[in-house]
Every structure is written in C-alpha cells, then in structure tokens.
XYZ file of C-alpha atoms in Angstrom:
533
model
C 0.000 0.000 0.000
C 1.164 3.539 -0.642
C 2.170 5.774 2.280
C -0.005 8.611 3.519
C 0.284 12.117 2.097
C 3.499 13.670 3.443
C 3.602 16.830 5.526
C 5.855 18.492 2.965
C 3.127 18.181 0.344
C 1.001 20.764 2.110
C 3.701 23.092 3.376
C 3.255 25.272 0.273
C -0.289 26.258 1.370
C -0.188 27.632 3.909
C -20.873 42.436 16.158
C -22.697 44.386 16.678
C -24.788 44.508 19.895
C -23.047 44.479 23.283
C -23.668 41.152 25.028
C -26.315 40.217 22.491
C -25.922 36.674 23.680
C -27.413 37.483 27.063
C -30.825 38.284 25.626
C -34.136 37.753 27.364
C -34.911 34.792 25.109
C -31.943 32.417 25.398
C -31.532 29.068 23.755
C -33.720 26.614 25.738
C -30.770 24.186 25.792
C -28.365 26.808 27.100
C -26.585 26.059 30.372
C -25.628 29.703 31.002
C -28.412 31.708 29.379
C -26.410 32.409 26.194
C -28.265 33.119 22.967
C -25.525 31.851 20.659
C -27.766 31.995 17.582
C -27.966 35.802 17.770
C -24.343 36.254 16.682
C -25.088 34.546 13.384
C -28.529 36.022 12.771
C -27.526 39.592 13.711
C -24.166 39.640 11.935
C -23.613 42.754 9.808
C -21.046 42.669 7.024
C -18.168 45.111 7.371
C -17.561 44.924 3.627
C -21.074 46.084 2.910
C -20.562 49.010 5.290
C -17.220 50.381 4.098
C -16.403 48.636 0.828
C -13.195 47.129 2.222
C -12.276 44.110 0.143
C -9.513 41.630 0.833
C -10.748 38.181 -0.001
C -7.295 36.763 -0.654
C -3.752 37.766 -1.456
C -2.978 37.798 -4.267
C -6.621 38.633 -5.039
C -8.579 36.341 -7.317
C -10.398 39.363 -8.720
C -9.428 42.965 -9.293
C -9.939 45.206 -6.264
C -12.319 47.368 -8.250
C -14.015 47.084 -11.611
C -14.092 49.830 -14.246
C -16.870 51.624 -12.413
C -14.802 51.898 -9.247
C -17.130 49.629 -7.328
C -15.691 46.816 -5.159
C -16.201 43.366 -6.673
C -18.835 40.941 -5.538
C -17.538 38.053 -3.448
C -17.021 34.776 -5.321
C -19.988 32.478 -5.745
C -20.016 29.379 -3.500
C -18.650 27.233 -6.334
C -15.815 29.638 -7.250
C -12.222 29.859 -6.017
C -12.380 26.733 -3.866
C -9.402 24.395 -3.631
C -9.656 20.605 -3.462
C -7.067 17.856 -3.895
C -8.039 14.609 -5.618
C -6.389 11.613 -3.963
C -7.635 9.188 -6.584
C -9.773 6.074 -6.198
C -8.463 2.661 -5.237
C -9.180 -0.316 -7.462
C -9.360 -4.021 -6.666
C -6.226 -5.635 -5.224
C -5.343 -9.242 -6.020
C -5.179 -11.108 -2.716
C -2.416 -13.417 -3.954
C -0.227 -10.326 -4.425
C -1.189 -8.354 -1.295
C -3.525 -9.974 1.225
C -3.312 -7.150 3.784
C -4.916 -3.706 3.731
C -3.664 -1.200 6.317
C -4.825 2.357 6.922
C -4.954 5.085 9.551
C -8.336 5.628 11.139
C -10.127 8.811 10.157
C -13.105 10.512 11.786
C -13.146 13.583 9.526
C -16.489 14.598 8.061
C -15.569 17.874 6.334
C -15.891 16.548 2.770
C -19.536 15.653 3.324
C -20.311 19.004 4.952
C -18.830 20.942 2.027
C -20.785 18.834 -0.464
C -24.038 19.234 1.435
C -23.579 23.007 1.372
C -22.868 23.085 -2.367
C -25.799 20.852 -3.251
C -28.120 22.829 -0.998
C -27.255 25.968 -2.945
C -27.789 24.271 -6.296
C -24.187 23.580 -7.298
C -22.476 20.367 -8.331
C -19.833 18.865 -6.075
C -16.331 18.838 -7.587
C -15.202 15.180 -7.765
C -11.841 16.164 -6.261
C -13.628 17.318 -3.105
C -15.211 13.927 -2.390
C -13.447 11.683 0.132
C -15.783 8.743 0.410
C -14.854 7.708 3.955
C -15.766 11.186 5.244
C -19.234 10.821 3.751
C -19.644 7.411 5.351
C -18.358 8.647 8.717
C -20.790 11.571 8.700
C -23.539 9.071 9.626
C -24.079 7.038 12.792
C -24.244 3.230 12.780
C -24.962 2.527 16.457
C -21.975 0.253 16.927
C -21.650 -0.549 20.637
C -18.950 1.288 22.554
C -16.466 -1.039 24.289
C -16.500 -1.277 28.071
C -13.289 -3.258 28.623
C -10.906 -1.589 26.141
C -10.239 1.770 24.512
C -11.430 0.631 21.084
C -13.830 -2.055 19.924
C -14.463 -3.736 16.579
C -17.684 -4.640 14.816
C -17.916 -6.356 11.430
C -20.759 -7.428 9.185
C -21.050 -8.761 5.661
C -23.726 -8.791 2.978
C -24.158 -8.825 -0.792
C -22.680 -5.744 -2.495
C -25.770 -3.824 -3.703
C -24.133 -2.459 -6.869
C -22.668 -5.757 -8.099
C -24.509 -8.897 -9.142
C -21.567 -11.307 -9.374
C -21.583 -12.479 -5.769
C -19.250 -9.752 -4.538
C -19.537 -9.227 -0.789
C -19.621 -5.912 1.040
C -17.819 -5.926 4.388
C -18.264 -3.176 6.962
C -15.634 -2.734 9.657
C -16.761 -0.460 12.486
C -14.433 0.895 15.170
C -15.858 2.491 18.315
C -14.031 4.320 21.086
C -15.030 3.870 24.700
C -17.233 6.539 26.186
C -16.228 8.833 29.035
C -18.955 10.201 31.282
C -19.239 13.911 31.970
C -18.304 13.283 35.582
C -15.131 11.420 34.597
C -14.007 13.746 31.829
C -10.729 15.526 32.647
C -10.580 19.288 32.625
C -10.156 20.799 29.165
C -8.052 23.721 27.962
C -9.144 24.928 24.514
C -7.250 27.545 22.528
C -9.461 28.958 19.790
C -7.537 30.292 16.779
C -9.977 32.386 14.774
C -9.492 33.630 11.235
C -10.785 37.185 10.956
C -9.314 37.999 7.547
C -11.340 39.815 4.903
C -12.503 36.561 3.335
C -14.297 35.666 6.556
C -16.759 38.499 5.890
C -18.192 36.680 2.866
C -21.810 35.680 3.525
C -21.627 36.170 7.283
C -19.253 33.261 7.922
C -17.565 35.134 10.794
C -20.944 35.522 12.491
C -21.335 31.747 12.366
C -17.863 31.403 13.904
C -18.939 33.699 16.739
C -22.041 31.587 17.329
C -19.879 28.461 17.342
C -17.567 29.855 20.004
C -20.505 31.021 22.107
C -21.974 27.511 21.952
C -18.695 26.033 23.128
C -18.481 28.495 26.014
C -22.049 27.629 26.945
C -21.618 23.839 26.973
C -18.176 23.349 28.548
C -17.781 22.810 32.279
C -17.196 25.849 34.521
C -13.575 24.902 35.312
C -12.606 24.268 31.686
C -10.598 27.126 30.189
C -10.891 28.955 26.877
C -8.260 31.126 25.201
C -8.893 33.120 22.022
C -6.342 34.128 19.386
C -7.315 36.004 16.234
C -5.311 36.478 13.082
C -5.376 38.409 9.835
C -2.180 40.200 8.712
C -0.825 39.511 12.191
C -1.888 37.382 15.135
C -2.949 38.774 18.470
C -4.290 37.341 21.713
C -7.868 38.337 22.497
C -8.381 36.304 25.651
C -5.876 34.665 28.013
C -6.769 31.235 29.454
C -10.073 31.986 31.176
C -12.381 29.657 33.144
C -15.637 29.089 31.298
C -17.547 30.255 34.346
C -16.300 33.784 33.494
C -18.870 33.950 30.720
C -18.852 37.696 30.197
C -15.085 37.815 29.524
C -15.414 35.093 26.893
C -18.371 36.764 25.199
C -16.547 40.101 25.174
C -13.643 38.446 23.322
C -16.041 36.904 20.822
C -17.554 40.291 20.103
C -14.124 41.744 19.327
C -13.883 39.560 16.233
C -14.209 41.744 13.141
C -12.965 40.936 9.624
C -10.211 42.685 7.724
C -6.758 42.081 6.268
C -4.890 39.128 4.821
C -4.639 35.611 6.243
C -1.454 34.966 8.216
C -2.494 31.467 9.215
C 0.992 30.514 10.359
C 1.191 33.430 12.796
C -2.220 32.553 14.226
C -1.371 28.895 14.764
C 2.054 29.658 16.231
C 0.570 32.025 18.795
C -2.213 29.557 19.513
C 0.245 26.744 20.140
C 2.405 29.012 22.320
C -0.580 29.749 24.544
C -1.734 26.123 24.574
C 1.758 24.891 25.504
C 2.116 27.441 28.308
C -1.329 26.550 29.626
C -0.517 22.838 29.519
C 2.819 23.202 31.306
C 1.514 25.422 34.083
C -1.846 23.796 34.786
C -3.445 20.463 35.559
C -1.171 17.692 34.158
C -4.238 15.513 33.574
C -6.063 18.157 31.520
C -6.810 17.763 27.818
C -5.193 20.471 25.671
C -6.638 21.309 22.288
C -6.183 23.929 19.578
C -9.283 24.611 17.475
C -8.774 26.453 14.193
C -11.847 28.204 12.772
C -11.115 29.369 9.230
C -11.918 29.187 5.526
C -8.371 27.931 4.964
C -7.363 30.751 2.623
C -3.776 31.117 3.839
C -1.687 33.580 1.853
C 0.847 35.048 4.292
C 3.515 33.302 6.319
C 6.568 31.098 5.961
C 5.952 27.853 4.068
C 9.461 26.409 3.710
C 11.514 24.116 5.995
C 10.808 24.744 9.660
C 7.339 26.072 8.886
C 4.183 25.610 10.921
C 3.887 22.059 9.547
C 6.680 20.850 11.829
C 5.180 22.641 14.831
C 1.793 21.012 14.277
C 3.362 17.559 14.069
C 5.527 18.055 17.144
C 2.729 19.487 19.275
C 0.363 16.709 18.178
C 2.927 14.116 19.249
C 3.241 15.924 22.600
C -0.500 15.792 23.210
C -1.725 19.182 21.971
C -4.046 18.213 19.150
C -5.523 20.298 16.363
C -9.170 20.329 15.311
C -9.902 22.297 12.143
C -13.390 23.635 11.468
C -14.140 25.025 8.028
C -16.587 27.826 7.243
C -17.968 29.248 4.020
C -17.705 28.447 0.314
C -16.362 30.572 -2.472
C -12.704 31.208 -1.648
C -12.385 28.076 0.517
C -9.441 25.668 0.906
C -10.771 22.218 1.786
C -7.460 20.438 1.201
C -5.495 22.595 3.631
C -8.056 22.245 6.409
C -8.150 18.452 6.028
C -4.384 18.061 5.954
C -3.725 20.356 8.925
C -6.031 18.254 11.091
C -4.295 15.116 9.832
C -0.887 16.497 10.829
C -2.153 17.618 14.236
C -3.683 14.252 15.210
C -7.121 15.832 15.316
C -10.087 15.888 12.975
C -11.627 18.116 10.325
C -15.264 19.194 10.361
C -17.251 21.717 8.362
C -19.997 24.062 9.551
C -22.395 25.788 7.171
C -25.519 26.361 9.288
C -26.322 27.208 12.863
C -27.767 23.715 13.296
C -24.397 22.224 12.285
C -22.580 24.592 14.658
C -24.890 23.521 17.464
C -24.267 19.844 16.703
C -20.482 20.172 16.525
C -19.746 22.751 19.231
C -22.730 22.139 21.454
C -22.716 18.325 21.374
C -20.031 16.443 19.436
C -16.896 18.378 20.336
C -17.744 18.557 24.025
C -18.316 14.794 24.268
C -15.274 13.711 22.212
C -12.657 15.986 23.768
C -11.012 13.224 25.793
C -8.464 11.284 23.679
C -8.647 7.555 24.333
C -6.599 5.986 21.527
C -3.481 7.371 19.860
C -2.018 6.397 16.476
C -5.031 4.166 15.795
C -4.810 2.077 12.637
C -6.663 -0.835 11.122
C -5.426 -3.849 9.206
C -7.697 -6.241 7.345
C -6.108 -9.511 6.199
C -7.913 -11.712 3.682
C -7.423 -15.435 3.144
C -5.954 -15.828 -0.372
C -7.556 -19.279 -0.630
C -11.043 -17.839 -0.160
C -10.780 -14.265 -1.475
C -9.517 -13.552 -4.973
C -9.497 -9.731 -4.719
C -10.778 -6.861 -2.584
C -11.201 -3.091 -2.677
C -11.086 -0.630 0.208
C -13.755 2.009 -0.401
C -12.219 5.410 0.316
C -9.316 6.112 2.695
C -7.261 6.845 -0.431
C -4.926 9.250 1.394
C -4.862 7.333 4.678
C -3.005 4.179 3.617
C 0.066 3.125 5.596
C 2.610 0.387 4.911
C 1.457 -3.077 6.020
C 4.647 -3.655 8.025
C 4.058 -0.423 9.997
C 0.862 -1.772 11.546
C 2.736 -3.127 14.589
C 5.111 -0.151 14.875
C 4.014 2.076 17.800
C 5.773 5.020 16.164
C 3.535 4.906 13.107
C 1.804 8.208 12.387
C -1.861 7.262 12.262
C -5.142 8.642 13.631
C -6.429 9.593 17.069
C -9.875 8.796 18.433
C -11.578 10.654 21.237
C -14.190 9.333 23.638
C -17.285 8.178 21.770
C -15.753 8.522 18.319
C -16.797 6.052 15.619
C -15.152 5.180 12.314
C -16.373 2.889 9.544
C -14.595 1.309 6.580
C -16.129 -0.639 3.704
C -14.573 -3.357 1.554
C -15.848 -4.955 -1.630
C -14.682 -8.577 -1.595
C -14.678 -11.101 -4.454
C -14.806 -14.685 -3.218
C -13.219 -17.758 -4.743
C -15.657 -20.296 -6.235
C -17.314 -22.621 -3.725
C -16.941 -20.475 -0.593
C -19.849 -21.257 1.724
C -21.710 -18.726 3.897
C -20.142 -18.530 7.342
C -16.623 -19.347 6.138
C -13.949 -17.207 7.790
C -12.547 -15.158 4.922
C -10.188 -12.960 6.905
C -9.573 -10.942 10.040
C -9.935 -7.286 10.936
C -7.628 -5.845 13.559
C -7.265 -2.413 15.130
C -4.117 -1.380 16.981
C -3.495 1.739 19.001
C -1.216 3.361 21.563
C -2.742 3.879 24.965
C -3.190 7.532 25.860
C -1.722 8.769 29.130
C 0.470 5.736 29.891
C 3.693 7.678 29.453
C 4.990 5.116 26.976
C 4.370 4.872 23.263
C 5.375 1.216 23.430
C 2.221 0.137 25.210
C -0.352 -0.931 22.687
C -3.625 -2.765 22.567
C -5.173 -4.751 19.763
C -8.614 -6.109 18.973
C -9.155 -8.760 16.299
C -12.362 -10.108 14.813
C -13.086 -12.622 12.051
C -14.726 -11.732 8.758
C -17.202 -14.275 7.450
C -18.828 -14.841 4.097
C -22.482 -13.815 3.987
C -25.484 -15.641 2.582
C -26.219 -14.012 -0.771
C -29.944 -14.339 -0.150
C -29.921 -12.672 3.267
C -30.961 -9.053 3.648
C -28.229 -6.696 4.897
C -28.655 -4.920 8.214
C -29.789 -1.314 8.161
C -26.267 -0.323 9.253
C -24.667 -1.992 6.264
C -27.330 -0.720 3.878
C -26.982 2.857 5.178
C -23.186 2.814 4.824
C -23.449 1.266 1.346
C -26.012 3.838 0.200
C -23.899 6.771 1.398
C -20.754 5.318 -0.187
C -22.545 4.691 -3.486
C -23.793 8.272 -3.591
C -20.294 9.620 -2.971
C -18.723 7.369 -5.600
C -21.301 8.152 -8.269
C -20.803 11.900 -7.740
C -17.038 11.397 -7.716
C -17.287 9.488 -10.997
C -15.032 6.884 -9.391
C -13.346 4.606 -11.919
C -14.679 1.335 -10.430
C -18.197 2.593 -11.125
C -17.649 3.007 -14.852
C -18.898 -0.515 -15.582
C -21.785 -0.506 -13.088
C -25.374 0.437 -13.738
C -25.738 2.612 -10.664
C -27.974 5.675 -10.845
C -28.802 8.424 -8.416
C -32.489 7.548 -8.796
C -31.761 3.977 -7.731
C -29.740 5.155 -4.730
C -32.590 7.516 -3.811
C -35.014 4.573 -3.739
C -32.713 2.810 -1.294
C -32.421 5.897 0.909
C -36.209 6.342 0.969
C -36.611 2.716 2.026
C -34.280 3.398 4.968
C -36.208 6.559 5.854
C -39.481 4.633 5.868
C -38.192 2.462 8.714
C -36.827 5.500 10.595
C -33.123 4.780 10.211
C -31.248 7.704 11.784
C -29.856 10.072 9.179
C -31.851 8.599 6.286
C -34.113 11.646 5.942
C -31.081 13.911 5.544
C -29.615 11.480 3.023
C -32.844 11.604 0.999
C -32.664 15.411 0.917
C -29.047 15.394 -0.270
C -29.877 12.848 -2.965
C -32.823 14.886 -4.217
C -30.586 17.940 -4.414
C -27.890 15.951 -6.237
C -30.413 14.725 -8.808
C -31.630 18.294 -9.348
C -28.161 19.642 -10.219
C -26.774 16.692 -12.201
C-alpha cells in the first residue's frame, strides 16, 4: 500500500450589539443563558458598510471594476481548492492480502458537499473523500467497556454488483467517558478574521460556534482566544468558562479585515496552549481549534514552517481540530491536511444547526483522547478471497509492516468517536456462507500511559455472507452513502456498473421509511444531487 500524504506536500499552502448573547430569550438548551444563535442572525457585514475588500492575497479578482465599485464576493462554487487523492481499485489477494490504513473521523468533505448541493451547485469530484461521507452518519456500533477501542464487522451482498461480490463493513468504536469522569479541558481557539471571513456572514457563524462552546463546557474548563489576519494577536488569556462575560466580550471583538497569516495565528495559539498545559493540571486535555476558511496567503511555508510545529505538538498531546466555514474562496485540502498532521479531525460548519451539533454536542463529548495512532489492518485469506477493494481512505493508507510499529503516524480517536470502513470482496468459487474469509484488527497506543510502546489490539473474524440474506440497516446505510459519494465522484470502479442516483434515492427512501437515523437527511441530499446533475 502507498504511504499517507506527506507533511511536505502541504507546506506550500499555507458584532454588533453588546452582550447580544445574554438576551431575554436564550436558547432553551443553554446552560448559562447564552443566545448563541444571535451572533449569526444579527451579523452585519463590514464589507457592505465600508467597501473594504480583501478576499485573498494575491486577489482572485481585481480590487475594483471599471466603475470603481468593489467586486462581488465569489460564488459558493468559485475559487475553492480541493485535492483529488484518486480512487483505489481491486487488489489481487495473492499479491497483497493485507490492507492497512490510519483511522479517520473527519467529516468535512460531506459538509462541504451538502452546502454546495443545498445551494444548487455540483460537487467537484476532487472534493469527495468517500470515507468522510460514510463517517458523517451514525451506525450505532456498541462502545467497548473493557478496552479503549472495539471492533464490529458485518457482511452482505454488495448492492451495486450482481456477481456475488460481498460488502464488508468494519466499524471501530471508542469507549465513552462520562461527563463526571471527563478531565478538565483547555481549549485555545484560533480564529481567522481575515477579509474573506466576511463573505456571507461566515464570521458571524464562527462567533455563534464559540458562544456555543463556552455555553456547553464545564465551569472549570478554560478557553483562550487568538485572532489572526495580517498579524496574530491574543484576544483572551486562558479563562475559566464560568467567566462567561469575559469570553463573550472576546467573541464580540472579532471583526474581519486584512490578509490571512495562518501561520502566525497557529504559532501564537500553540504558544498559549503549551504554556497553559505546562503550568496547569497535568491531567487536563489540551486542544487547539482552528476556525477558518483555509485561505492562507501570508507566512513562511518552507523548511521549519508551521507544519513541523503542528506535528511536534500533536505528538506531545496538543491536538488540532480544524473547522471550516464558508464556500467561495475556501481551501478544503489545507483544512483536512492540517487536522491530519495535528492528530485531530476536520469538520465543516455551514448552518447554525451544524454549529450547534459540533460545538454544542459532538466536540464537548469527544474531547477526551482515548486511543493514539489508531490504525486498522484487514487480512484476507488468499484461498477464499480472490481480490478486494477498500472504499475510500485513499490518502490514509500506511505500509502493512508499519501496523505493529508504535511510532507509526496514524489517527487519534476521542471518547465516543466512531469510524467505519467498507470493503468490496470477491470470493473464490465454492466459498460457503459462514466461512472465515479474513480478520480485521485495530491497533493503538494507549493515551496517558507515558509510553508509546504500550499498545492494545482487537481482532475479529470476517465471514462470508449468505447471498440471499438481507443486509442490516447499518450496512445498507453505509453502502447507500458510499454509493452516492462514488457516483458523484465518478469513481473509476463505477464506470462498468449500472448505478444511478435515482436507484440510490429509492434505497435511501426505504431506509427513511423504517426511521433509520440520518436517512431523511440522506434523501434530501440525494434529491438535491439529482436536481443539479
């Protein structure tokens, strides 16, 4: 298998009402009476007020047209950057019986696509990472109670192939940590307030996101805020969440303007996070959260750049979560790769509902890391399996021999995280249902043991399925999402398949009829995809 994308490959990228959030009509789910939604709904564009334009540097459009008027911001489908990592084909088992990859809980690719489709635009194939679409949905795999990570597998007939090919789902679940047992958290928020963040009120959505986080964290957790445009500056020193007014005041200071010195912002953020970690509770979780559109145009990008800092700090336990905002002048590739380097994850927020889900629910519950350098290896029996294909994870592959190496750079899973991988498997003639066709294993370094040598491993058998049996709703949901992503990506393995969006929509509607979680949203996305194709 080919190695993961190297760090060097991305090094070249690189408010209106005072205390509005304390209104008389707060969010009914608020813990501290904060109306986080108001920041987004009441946001007023600075560009509209004073004509200041600085979407990127160098600009993608002239500063003014012939009439002297400032240009309109790019449309959602303009000036975005994606990187196509290709699509894996079938591998002959006799040549390579093992498939090894780093676990990934990113969902940003699906969020970007949902936003584009919702606004009536096609999704660029380069922006589709199939595993992120699959991992954007829940499959109710049980969380382990006696280990950090647990494995679940299931097999059924591949719905897009009629030659007996099997579809295997491998689900990995991290143990859950109760609110009472969660360690204290120190979060350093690094907020992009460059001119491009003024496009379509994306900075207002960032403000709402930060207010949600301040509302849902525990009183003794701390929040720091760094902002950056041409330069970086601290807006809020490490402050206990119970000091709500200080945090809200820092949020309200965020106004757009200037270029995007992403490196300066991250360096200052890491400096603060490192100082907080070294001077505070040694058991606390330390996290840097970058909120940006990823349009980085200022800062050093050569040897010794921010890339090395992100890797080193991630290895030392200060992890990076990247959260993308906006479309039109958006860099998806950079946001995904930064999170990969920082042992964190990449998410995308385009609506207040998504901000509430990520900052009000998901991020708060998954802050505690439970498994470091987590990777999966699936080994197929060459006597029973002729070939196989890993669906997605095209830039997450690692060398087979590195699976047992504790120093392998892989993924990190926080409490309650789930990851799913799908394989298409072609069986040898005569294989009976129930035959063990391979094993799935997950290996990880224990977090907080003080030694990277201590590892755990879970292994589970893969079995051949009865071709006549109906797949579980979990397998059918994952297959339907993956098929949608691959059809829109125009993936090469689909060239000889008669798979249509209308057919996938029928499958999604069948799942919605039996109230499978997420199926209604999938139906909506499919209907939008059909409308724009």
